[in-house]
Coordinates of C-alpha atoms and ligand atoms in Angstrom, one line a residue:
Q1185 CA 14.6 9.2 0.0
H1186 CA 14.0 5.9 -1.7
N1187 CA 15.2 3.6 1.0
P1188 CA 12.3 1.9 2.9
Q1189 CA 14.5 1.3 5.9
W1190 CA 13.5 -2.3 6.2
W1191 CA 15.2 -4.9 8.4
G1192 CA 17.6 -6.8 6.1
N1193 CA 15.6 -10.0 5.4
R1194 CA 12.2 -8.5 4.8
N1195 CA 10.6 -6.7 2.0
T1196 CA 6.8 -6.3 1.9
I1197 CA 4.6 -3.5 3.2
V1198 CA 1.0 -4.0 4.3
H1199 CA -1.6 -1.2 4.3
L1200 CA -3.7 -1.8 7.5
F1201 CA -6.4 0.5 6.2
E1202 CA -8.4 2.1 9.1
W1203 CA -7.0 -0.1 11.8
K1204 CA -6.6 1.2 15.3
W1205 CA -3.1 1.8 16.7
A1206 CA -3.5 -0.7 19.6
D1207 CA -4.6 -3.4 17.1
I1208 CA -1.7 -2.7 14.8
A1209 CA 0.8 -3.0 17.7
E1210 CA -0.6 -6.4 18.5
E1211 CA -0.6 -7.4 14.8
C1212 CA 3.1 -6.5 14.5
E1213 CA 4.0 -8.7 17.4
E1214 CA 1.6 -11.6 16.9
F1215 CA 1.4 -11.9 13.1
L1216 CA 3.4 -9.5 10.9
A1217 CA 6.9 -10.1 12.5
P1218 CA 6.6 -13.9 12.6
R1219 CA 5.4 -13.9 9.0
G1220 CA 8.2 -11.7 7.7
F1221 CA 6.4 -8.5 6.8
A1222 CA 8.6 -5.4 6.7
G1223 CA 6.3 -2.5 7.4
V1224 CA 2.8 -1.1 7.7
Q1225 CA 1.2 1.8 6.0
V1226 CA -1.3 3.3 8.5
S1227 CA -4.3 5.6 7.9
P1228 CA -3.9 9.3 8.5
V1229 CA -2.9 10.1 12.1
N1230 CA -3.9 13.7 12.5
E1231 CA -7.2 15.1 13.6
N1232 CA -10.0 15.1 10.9
I1233 CA -13.5 16.4 10.4
I1234 CA -16.4 14.3 11.4
S1235 CA -18.7 13.4 8.5
A1236 CA -22.2 11.9 8.9
G1237 CA -22.1 8.1 8.8
R1238 CA -18.4 8.2 9.4
P1239 CA -17.1 7.3 5.9
W1240 CA -13.4 6.3 5.8
W1241 CA -12.7 9.3 3.6
E1242 CA -13.4 11.8 6.4
R1243 CA -9.8 11.1 7.4
Y1244 CA -8.6 12.8 4.3
Q1245 CA -10.1 16.1 5.6
P1246 CA -7.7 17.4 8.3
I1247 CA -8.7 19.9 11.0
S1248 CA -5.3 20.1 12.9
Y1249 CA -2.1 18.2 13.4
K1250 CA -3.1 16.9 16.8
L1251 CA -2.6 13.1 16.7
T1252 CA -6.2 12.1 17.6
T1253 CA -8.4 10.1 15.3
R1254 CA -10.7 7.1 15.4
S1255 CA -7.6 4.9 15.3
G1256 CA -6.4 6.3 18.6
N1257 CA -4.5 9.1 20.3
E1258 CA -0.9 10.2 20.4
E1259 CA 0.0 7.9 23.3
E1260 CA -1.4 4.9 21.6
F1261 CA 0.3 5.9 18.3
A1262 CA 3.7 6.2 20.0
D1263 CA 3.2 2.9 21.8
M1264 CA 2.4 1.2 18.4
V1265 CA 5.4 2.6 16.7
R1266 CA 7.8 1.5 19.5
R1267 CA 6.3 -2.0 19.7
C1268 CA 6.4 -2.5 15.9
N1269 CA 9.9 -1.2 15.6
D1270 CA 11.0 -3.5 18.4
V1271 CA 10.0 -6.5 16.3
G1272 CA 11.3 -5.1 13.1
I1273 CA 8.2 -3.7 11.5
R1274 CA 8.4 -0.2 10.1
I1275 CA 5.6 2.3 10.2
Y1276 CA 4.7 4.6 7.3
V1277 CA 2.1 7.3 7.8
D1278 CA -0.3 8.5 5.2
V1279 CA 0.2 12.3 5.4
L1280 CA -2.0 15.1 4.0
L1281 CA 0.2 18.0 3.0
N1282 CA -1.9 19.3 0.1
H1283 CA -5.0 20.4 1.9
M1284 CA -7.2 20.8 4.9
S1285 CA -10.9 19.9 5.2
G1286 CA -13.5 20.9 2.6
D1287 CA -16.6 23.0 3.2
F1288 CA -18.6 22.5 6.4
D1289 CA -21.7 24.3 7.5
G1290 CA -20.7 26.5 10.5
V1291 CA -18.2 25.4 13.1
A1292 CA -16.8 21.9 12.7
V1293 CA -15.5 19.9 15.7
G1294 CA -12.7 17.5 14.8
T1295 CA -12.0 14.0 16.1
G1296 CA -9.7 15.6 18.7
G1297 CA -12.2 18.2 19.8
T1298 CA -10.6 21.1 18.0
E1299 CA -12.9 23.6 16.3
A1300 CA -12.5 25.0 12.8
E1301 CA -14.5 26.9 10.2
P1302 CA -13.4 25.2 7.0
S1303 CA -15.6 27.4 4.8
K1304 CA -13.7 30.4 6.1
K1305 CA -10.4 28.6 5.8
S1306 CA -10.0 29.1 9.5
F1307 CA -8.2 26.3 11.3
P1308 CA -7.1 27.8 14.7
G1309 CA -5.8 24.4 15.9
V1310 CA -2.7 24.8 13.6
P1311 CA -3.3 27.8 13.3
Y1312 CA -4.0 28.4 9.6
S1313 CA -6.1 31.2 8.2
A1314 CA -7.2 32.3 4.7
Q1315 CA -3.8 33.7 3.8
D1316 CA -2.2 30.3 4.1
F1317 CA -4.3 28.8 1.2
H1318 CA -4.5 29.3 -2.5
P1319 CA -7.6 31.2 -3.7
S1320 CA -10.5 28.8 -4.2
C1321 CA -11.0 27.4 -7.7
E1322 CA -12.2 24.1 -9.2
I1323 CA -10.1 21.6 -11.1
T1324 CA -11.9 21.1 -14.4
D1325 CA -8.9 20.4 -16.7
W1326 CA -6.6 17.8 -15.3
N1327 CA -4.0 18.7 -17.8
D1328 CA -3.8 22.3 -16.6
R1329 CA -0.9 22.5 -14.2
F1330 CA -2.2 25.6 -12.4
Q1331 CA -5.6 24.0 -11.8
V1332 CA -4.1 20.7 -10.7
Q1333 CA -1.7 22.2 -8.2
E1334 CA -3.4 25.4 -7.1
C1335 CA -7.1 24.7 -7.3
E1336 CA -9.0 22.5 -4.8
L1337 CA -9.1 18.8 -5.2
V1338 CA -12.8 17.9 -4.6
G1339 CA -13.2 21.1 -2.8
L1340 CA -10.5 20.5 -0.2
K1341 CA -9.0 23.8 1.0
D1342 CA -5.7 24.0 -0.8
L1343 CA -2.6 24.9 1.2
N1344 CA 0.0 27.1 -0.3
Q1345 CA 3.2 25.1 0.3
H1346 CA 5.3 27.9 -1.2
S1347 CA 4.8 30.0 1.9
D1348 CA 7.4 29.7 4.6
Y1349 CA 4.8 29.6 7.3
V1350 CA 2.9 26.6 5.8
R1351 CA 6.2 24.8 5.1
S1352 CA 7.2 25.3 8.7
K1353 CA 4.0 23.8 10.0
L1354 CA 4.2 20.8 7.7
I1355 CA 7.8 20.2 8.6
E1356 CA 7.0 20.4 12.3
F1357 CA 4.2 17.9 11.9
L1358 CA 6.4 15.4 9.9
D1359 CA 9.3 15.9 12.3
H1360 CA 7.0 15.1 15.2
L1361 CA 6.2 11.8 13.6
I1362 CA 9.9 11.1 12.9
E1363 CA 10.6 11.8 16.6
L1364 CA 8.0 9.2 17.5
G1365 CA 9.9 6.6 15.4
V1366 CA 8.1 6.4 12.0
A1367 CA 10.2 5.2 9.0
G1368 CA 8.5 7.3 6.4
F1369 CA 5.5 8.7 4.7
R1370 CA 2.9 8.1 2.0
V1371 CA 2.4 11.6 0.6
D1372 CA -1.3 11.9 -0.3
A1373 CA -2.2 13.9 -3.5
A1374 CA 1.5 14.7 -4.2
K1375 CA 0.7 15.5 -7.8
H1376 CA -1.4 18.4 -6.5
M1377 CA 1.7 20.1 -5.0
A1378 CA 4.6 21.6 -6.9
S1379 CA 7.6 19.2 -6.7
E1380 CA 9.9 22.1 -5.8
D1381 CA 7.9 22.7 -2.7
L1382 CA 7.9 19.1 -1.7
E1383 CA 11.7 18.9 -2.4
Y1384 CA 12.2 21.7 0.1
I1385 CA 9.9 20.0 2.7
Y1386 CA 11.5 16.6 2.4
G1387 CA 14.9 18.0 2.4
S1388 CA 14.2 19.9 5.7
L1389 CA 13.1 16.9 7.7
S1390 CA 15.1 15.5 10.6
N1391 CA 17.0 12.2 10.2
L1392 CA 15.1 9.1 11.5
N1393 CA 15.2 8.6 15.2
I1394 CA 18.3 6.5 16.2
E1395 CA 16.5 5.5 19.4
H1396 CA 14.2 3.4 17.3
G1397 CA 17.0 1.4 15.7
F1398 CA 17.5 3.5 12.6
P1399 CA 21.1 4.0 11.5
H1400 CA 22.8 7.4 11.9
N1401 CA 21.8 9.9 9.1
A1402 CA 19.0 7.7 7.8
R1403 CA 16.3 9.6 5.9
A1404 CA 12.6 9.1 5.9
F1405 CA 11.3 6.8 3.1
I1406 CA 8.9 8.9 0.9
F1407 CA 6.4 7.4 -1.5
Q1408 CA 4.2 9.9 -3.3
E1409 CA 0.7 9.4 -4.7
V1410 CA 1.0 10.5 -8.3
I1411 CA -1.4 9.1 -10.8
D1412 CA 0.3 9.2 -14.2
H1413 CA -0.8 7.1 -17.2
G1414 CA 2.2 8.3 -19.2
H1415 CA 0.8 11.4 -20.8
E1416 CA -0.1 13.8 -18.0
T1417 CA 1.1 17.4 -17.9
V1418 CA 2.1 16.9 -14.3
S1419 CA 4.2 13.8 -14.6
R1420 CA 5.7 11.2 -12.3
E1421 CA 9.2 12.2 -13.6
E1422 CA 8.9 15.4 -11.6
Y1423 CA 8.6 13.4 -8.4
N1424 CA 10.5 10.2 -8.7
G1425 CA 13.9 11.8 -8.0
L1426 CA 12.5 12.9 -4.6
G1427 CA 11.2 9.5 -3.5
A1428 CA 9.3 6.5 -4.7
V1429 CA 6.1 7.1 -6.7
T1430 CA 2.9 4.9 -6.7
E1431 CA 2.8 3.0 -10.0
F1432 CA -0.9 3.0 -10.9
R1433 CA -0.3 1.3 -14.2
F1434 CA 1.1 -1.7 -12.4
S1435 CA -2.3 -2.1 -10.6
E1436 CA -4.4 -1.6 -13.7
E1437 CA -2.3 -3.9 -16.0
I1438 CA -2.0 -6.7 -13.5
G1439 CA -5.8 -6.5 -13.0
N1440 CA -6.3 -6.6 -16.7
A1441 CA -4.1 -9.6 -17.2
F1442 CA -5.4 -11.7 -14.3
R1443 CA -9.0 -10.9 -15.2
G1444 CA -8.2 -12.6 -18.5
N1445 CA -8.1 -9.6 -20.8
N1446 CA -4.5 -10.1 -21.6
A1447 CA -2.5 -13.3 -22.0
L1448 CA -0.1 -13.9 -19.1
K1449 CA 2.8 -14.7 -21.5
W1450 CA 3.1 -10.9 -22.0
L1451 CA 4.2 -10.6 -18.4
Q1452 CA 7.6 -11.8 -19.3
S1453 CA 8.8 -8.2 -19.7
W1454 CA 6.8 -7.0 -16.7
G1455 CA 8.1 -3.8 -15.0
A1456 CA 10.3 -1.4 -16.8
G1457 CA 9.6 -3.3 -20.0
W1458 CA 6.1 -2.1 -19.8
G1459 CA 7.1 1.5 -19.4
F1460 CA 6.7 1.5 -15.6
L1461 CA 9.1 3.4 -13.3
S1462 CA 12.4 1.8 -12.5
S1463 CA 12.1 -0.9 -9.8
D1464 CA 13.5 1.1 -6.9
Q1465 CA 11.3 4.1 -7.6
A1466 CA 8.0 2.2 -8.0
L1467 CA 5.6 1.6 -5.1
T1468 CA 3.6 -1.3 -6.4
F1469 CA 0.2 -2.8 -5.5
V1470 CA -2.6 -4.9 -6.9
D1471 CA -5.2 -2.5 -5.5
N1472 CA -5.2 0.5 -3.2
H1473 CA -7.9 2.0 -0.9
D1474 CA -9.1 4.2 -3.8
N1475 CA -9.0 2.0 -6.9
Q1476 CA -10.4 -1.1 -5.1
R1477 CA -13.6 0.9 -5.0
D1478 CA -13.7 1.8 -8.7
H1479 CA -15.5 -0.4 -11.2
G1480 CA -12.7 -1.1 -13.6
A1481 CA -10.0 -3.6 -14.4
V1482 CA -8.5 -3.3 -10.9
L1483 CA -8.9 -6.5 -8.8
N1484 CA -10.0 -6.6 -5.2
Y1485 CA -10.9 -9.1 -2.5
K1486 CA -14.3 -9.7 -4.2
S1487 CA -12.6 -11.8 -6.9
P1488 CA -10.5 -13.9 -4.6
K1489 CA -9.1 -16.5 -7.0
Q1490 CA -7.8 -13.9 -9.5
Y1491 CA -6.8 -11.6 -6.6
K1492 CA -4.6 -14.3 -5.1
M1493 CA -3.0 -15.2 -8.4
A1494 CA -2.2 -11.5 -9.1
T1495 CA -0.8 -11.1 -5.7
A1496 CA 1.4 -14.2 -6.0
F1497 CA 2.8 -12.8 -9.3
H1498 CA 3.3 -9.4 -7.7
L1499 CA 5.3 -10.8 -4.9
A1500 CA 7.2 -13.4 -6.9
Y1501 CA 8.3 -11.2 -9.9
P1502 CA 11.4 -9.1 -9.0
Y1503 CA 9.9 -5.6 -9.6
G1504 CA 9.0 -2.7 -7.3
I1505 CA 8.5 -1.9 -3.7
S1506 CA 5.6 -4.1 -2.8
R1507 CA 2.6 -3.1 -0.8
V1508 CA -0.2 -5.5 0.0
M1509 CA -3.7 -4.1 0.7
S1510 CA -5.7 -5.1 3.8
S1511 CA -9.3 -4.0 3.5
F1512 CA -12.6 -3.9 5.3
A1513 CA -15.7 -5.2 3.5
F1514 CA -17.5 -2.5 1.6
D1515 CA -20.6 -2.2 -0.6
D1516 CA -20.0 1.3 -2.0
H1517 CA -17.6 4.2 -1.9
D1518 CA -18.9 5.5 1.4
T1519 CA -19.1 2.3 3.5
P1520 CA -17.5 3.1 6.9
P1521 CA -14.9 0.8 8.5
P1522 CA -16.4 -1.8 10.9
Q1523 CA -17.8 0.2 13.8
D1524 CA -20.1 -0.1 16.8
A1525 CA -23.3 1.7 17.6
Q1526 CA -21.3 4.6 19.1
E1527 CA -19.3 4.9 15.9
N1528 CA -16.1 3.6 17.5
I1529 CA -14.0 1.5 15.1
I1530 CA -14.0 -2.1 16.3
S1531 CA -11.0 -4.4 16.6
P1532 CA -10.6 -7.3 14.1
E1533 CA -11.6 -10.8 15.4
F1534 CA -9.8 -13.8 14.2
G1535 CA -11.2 -17.3 13.3
E1536 CA -9.6 -20.6 13.8
D1537 CA -7.7 -20.4 10.6
G1538 CA -6.4 -16.9 11.5
G1539 CA -8.6 -15.1 9.1
C1540 CA -10.7 -12.1 10.1
L1541 CA -14.4 -12.3 10.9
N1542 CA -16.2 -9.1 11.8
G1543 CA -16.2 -7.0 8.7
W1544 CA -12.4 -6.9 8.3
I1545 CA -11.1 -8.7 5.2
C1546 CA -7.5 -9.0 6.2
E1547 CA -6.1 -10.1 2.9
H1548 CA -2.7 -10.2 4.6
R1549 CA -3.9 -13.1 6.7
W1550 CA -4.9 -15.2 3.8
R1551 CA -2.5 -18.1 3.6
Q1552 CA -1.9 -17.7 -0.1
I1553 CA -0.9 -14.1 0.5
Y1554 CA 1.3 -14.2 3.6
A1555 CA 2.9 -17.3 2.2
M1556 CA 4.1 -15.2 -0.8
V1557 CA 5.5 -12.6 1.6
G1558 CA 7.6 -15.5 2.9
F1559 CA 8.5 -16.5 -0.7
K1560 CA 9.6 -12.9 -1.5
N1561 CA 11.9 -13.0 1.6
A1562 CA 13.3 -16.4 0.7
V1563 CA 14.2 -15.4 -2.9
R1564 CA 15.6 -11.9 -2.1
D1565 CA 18.7 -11.0 -4.1
T1566 CA 18.0 -13.5 -6.9
E1567 CA 17.2 -12.8 -10.5
L1568 CA 14.4 -14.2 -12.5
S1569 CA 15.3 -17.0 -14.9
E1570 CA 13.9 -19.9 -16.9
W1571 CA 10.7 -18.0 -18.0
W1572 CA 8.3 -20.5 -19.5
D1573 CA 4.9 -20.1 -21.0
N1574 CA 2.5 -22.1 -23.1
G1575 CA 2.0 -19.2 -25.6
D1576 CA -1.0 -18.1 -23.7
S1577 CA -1.8 -17.8 -19.9
Q1578 CA 0.1 -20.6 -18.3
I1579 CA 3.5 -19.4 -17.1
S1580 CA 6.3 -20.3 -14.8
F1581 CA 9.7 -18.9 -13.8
C1582 CA 12.5 -19.4 -11.3
R1583 CA 14.1 -17.0 -8.8
G1584 CA 17.7 -18.1 -8.8
N1585 CA 17.8 -21.6 -7.3
K1586 CA 15.6 -20.5 -4.4
G1587 CA 12.1 -20.2 -5.6
F1588 CA 9.7 -21.3 -8.4
L1589 CA 6.3 -19.9 -9.4
A1590 CA 3.7 -21.4 -11.8
V1591 CA 0.4 -19.9 -12.8
N1592 CA -2.5 -21.3 -14.8
N1593 CA -5.0 -18.7 -16.0
N1594 CA -6.3 -20.8 -18.9
L1595 CA -9.5 -22.8 -18.9
Y1596 CA -7.6 -26.1 -19.2
D1597 CA -5.2 -27.8 -16.9
L1598 CA -1.5 -27.2 -16.6
S1599 CA 0.2 -30.6 -16.3
Q1600 CA 3.8 -31.1 -17.2
E1601 CA 7.4 -31.3 -16.2
L1602 CA 8.9 -27.8 -15.7
N1603 CA 12.3 -26.6 -14.6
T1604 CA 12.0 -25.3 -11.0
C1605 CA 15.8 -24.6 -10.8
L1606 CA 15.6 -25.9 -7.2
P1607 CA 18.1 -28.3 -5.6
A1608 CA 16.7 -31.9 -5.7
G1609 CA 14.2 -32.8 -3.1
E1610 CA 10.6 -32.5 -2.2
Y1611 CA 9.0 -29.1 -1.8
C1612 CA 5.7 -28.0 -0.3
D1613 CA 3.4 -25.8 -2.5
V1614 CA 2.9 -22.9 -0.1
I1615 CA -0.3 -21.8 -1.9
S1616 CA -2.4 -25.0 -1.5
G1617 CA -1.1 -25.8 1.9
S1618 CA 1.8 -25.3 4.2
L1619 CA 4.6 -27.1 5.9
V1620 CA 3.4 -28.3 9.4
D1621 CA 5.8 -30.3 11.5
G1622 CA 7.8 -31.3 8.4
A1623 CA 4.7 -32.5 6.4
C1624 CA 3.0 -30.6 3.7
T1625 CA -0.8 -30.0 4.0
G1626 CA -1.2 -29.3 0.3
K1627 CA 0.4 -30.3 -2.9
S1628 CA 4.0 -31.3 -2.8
V1629 CA 6.4 -31.5 -5.8
K1630 CA 9.4 -33.8 -6.1
V1631 CA 12.3 -32.1 -7.9
N1632 CA 14.8 -34.3 -9.6
E1633 CA 18.6 -33.9 -10.0
R1634 CA 18.1 -31.8 -13.1
G1635 CA 15.8 -29.4 -11.2
Y1636 CA 12.7 -30.5 -13.0
G1637 CA 9.4 -31.4 -11.2
Y1638 CA 5.9 -32.4 -12.3
I1639 CA 3.6 -29.4 -12.0
H1640 CA -0.1 -29.7 -12.0
I1641 CA -2.6 -26.8 -11.7
G1642 CA -6.1 -27.8 -12.7
S1643 CA -8.2 -25.2 -14.3
D1644 CA -10.8 -25.7 -11.5
D1645 CA -8.3 -25.9 -8.7
F1646 CA -9.1 -23.7 -5.7
D1647 CA -6.1 -21.5 -6.5
G1648 CA -4.6 -21.1 -10.0
V1649 CA -1.0 -20.8 -8.8
L1650 CA 1.7 -22.9 -7.2
A1651 CA 4.8 -21.7 -5.4
L1652 CA 7.8 -23.5 -4.1
H1653 CA 10.8 -22.2 -2.3
V1654 CA 13.8 -23.3 -0.3
D1655 CA 12.4 -22.4 3.1
A1656 CA 9.5 -24.9 2.5
K1657 CA 11.3 -28.1 1.8
V1658 CA 9.6 -31.2 3.1
Ligands
QV4_2143 C1 -17.9 17.2 -3.1 C2 -18.0 17.2 -4.6 C3 -17.0 18.1 -5.2 C4 -17.1 19.5 -4.6 C5 -17.0 19.4 -3.1 C6 -17.1 20.8 -2.5 O1 -17.8 15.8 -5.1 O2 -17.1 18.1 -6.6 O3 -16.1 20.3 -5.2 O4 -17.9 18.5 -2.6 O5 -18.2 20.9 -1.7 C7 -15.2 13.6 -0.2 C8 -16.4 13.3 -1.0 C9 -16.6 14.2 -2.2 C10 -16.6 15.7 -1.6 C11 -15.3 15.9 -0.8 C12 -15.3 17.3 -0.2 O6 -16.4 11.9 -1.5 O7 -17.8 14.0 -2.9 O8 -16.6 16.6 -2.7 O9 -15.2 14.9 0.2 O10 -16.3 17.4 0.8 C13 -10.7 10.7 -0.4 C14 -12.0 10.2 -1.1 C15 -12.8 11.3 -1.6 C16 -13.2 12.3 -0.5 C17 -11.8 12.8 0.0 C18 -12.0 13.8 1.1 O11 -11.6 9.4 -2.2 O12 -14.0 10.8 -2.2 O13 -14.0 13.3 -1.0 O14 -11.1 11.7 0.5 O15 -12.7 13.3 2.2 C19 -7.3 12.1 -7.8 C20 -6.1 12.7 -7.1 C21 -5.6 11.8 -6.0 C22 -6.8 11.3 -5.1 C23 -7.9 10.7 -6.0 C24 -9.1 10.3 -5.1 O16 -5.1 13.0 -8.0 O17 -4.7 12.5 -5.2 O18 -8.3 11.7 -6.9 N1 -6.3 10.4 -4.1 C25 -6.0 10.8 -2.7 C26 -6.5 9.8 -1.7 C27 -7.9 9.7 -1.6 C28 -8.4 11.1 -1.0 C29 -7.6 12.2 -1.5 C30 -6.6 12.1 -2.3 C31 -8.0 13.5 -0.9 O19 -5.9 8.5 -2.0 O20 -8.4 8.7 -0.8 O21 -9.8 11.2 -1.3 O22 -7.2 13.6 0.3 O23 -6.9 11.1 -8.7

């Protein structure tokens, strides 16, 4: 179940973290489809516990499979899926199959009004009771398979997916979403479930709904959250046969390189050459909603210049199933999404340049990022060729004769003739500007008969990257 079920000419997923369904429906129609995005990963759809201050992570603590959250109800969800599918944008749901909520004092009331007593492992809304869970224990040794898969991840009540009853409930939940037209699932905490149990569950799902434009016998796209740095007891190899797997090393290494801790010339063998999963099994990202909050090598919107450079490389280099992060502004791990005084999530507002204003970051609306989504579409089905580097952190390469990318991560200018592999003509750099009514608002590059053009990226340019492709010819 590795096929993302995209419309033919598109190939980038965006994670609209914590967005409301009605806003996503509009975003599909107004922005994502016209810009050539392929799909959206949405936040968990099923009812969750309510935590004080409404941190984003309360949504990772399910109370029932009723489709009511702060993003909207079932009707709004169904409307979003239909409208997005209608304009060729696929919806992937973040699903929590590993666990239910963690401890809560007394009776908890979920976002859909359902009561539960998590401390007693009592979730009448499903219903689940103590017998449906593994006995409680803590994960102290992450290389102990039993602990990782049968104890409680940060105290979250751990479902026993080996039981027929639990399996049937999970399958029913996923099938309901398939019926509503989703194209697949991000499986949260997949590593914390035995792969044989997941295999059974994935294998039992209905085919995708043909009424939403999916071909006959199409299977749900599955991408599994498994963090594996190459030497874990529970490894990614147990899961990559079942569906794609999140390639966390991609995120860490790309952060490392663009933060300047590793020369970009080494990226020539990026991908499988770095020991990453094979391209069609790897879900790739510069940052995700978890590691953008860590203090490590991983880049996020707070380092915009490096972030845009890393994203341009991510979308230009032919490796992986690409996902772009779209965040809300945060100070710490618990910062809630933009909300009003009544704790309702608020809708994004857009400025004149299309960027978001009110607490939403919307990286996917940054020109340098959506332009690279267009680049990736324009160069689809081509190979990488003509890798060039200066022996350090200035690099360039071609994608067939359709696209060219150059990056300067050195503290001095890149100024020279380079082979762009493009047909002769004048091209608009889609990073520093865009093509408006046939004219380029940023840098433009004249390519001669031999495919060479003069490339300049100053070390203090606003963006350290330049991108040309055949769909942006002046
Ligand atoms: C606290 C203590 C625990 C204690 C527990 C019991 O920290 O030590 O056992 O109480 O009382 C929140 C709080 C956390 C709290 C927990 C339970 O932050 O402090 O535990 O709730 O009340 C998200 C957040 C977590 C959040 C969780 C549930 O990141 O902070 O925990 O949601 O609300 C590993 C896994 C990987 C996982 C990653 C974070 O292998 O699978 O850790 N990633 C996914 C999601 C992630 C989500 C979960 C899993 C859980 O991407 O966003 O965690 O669904 O690497």
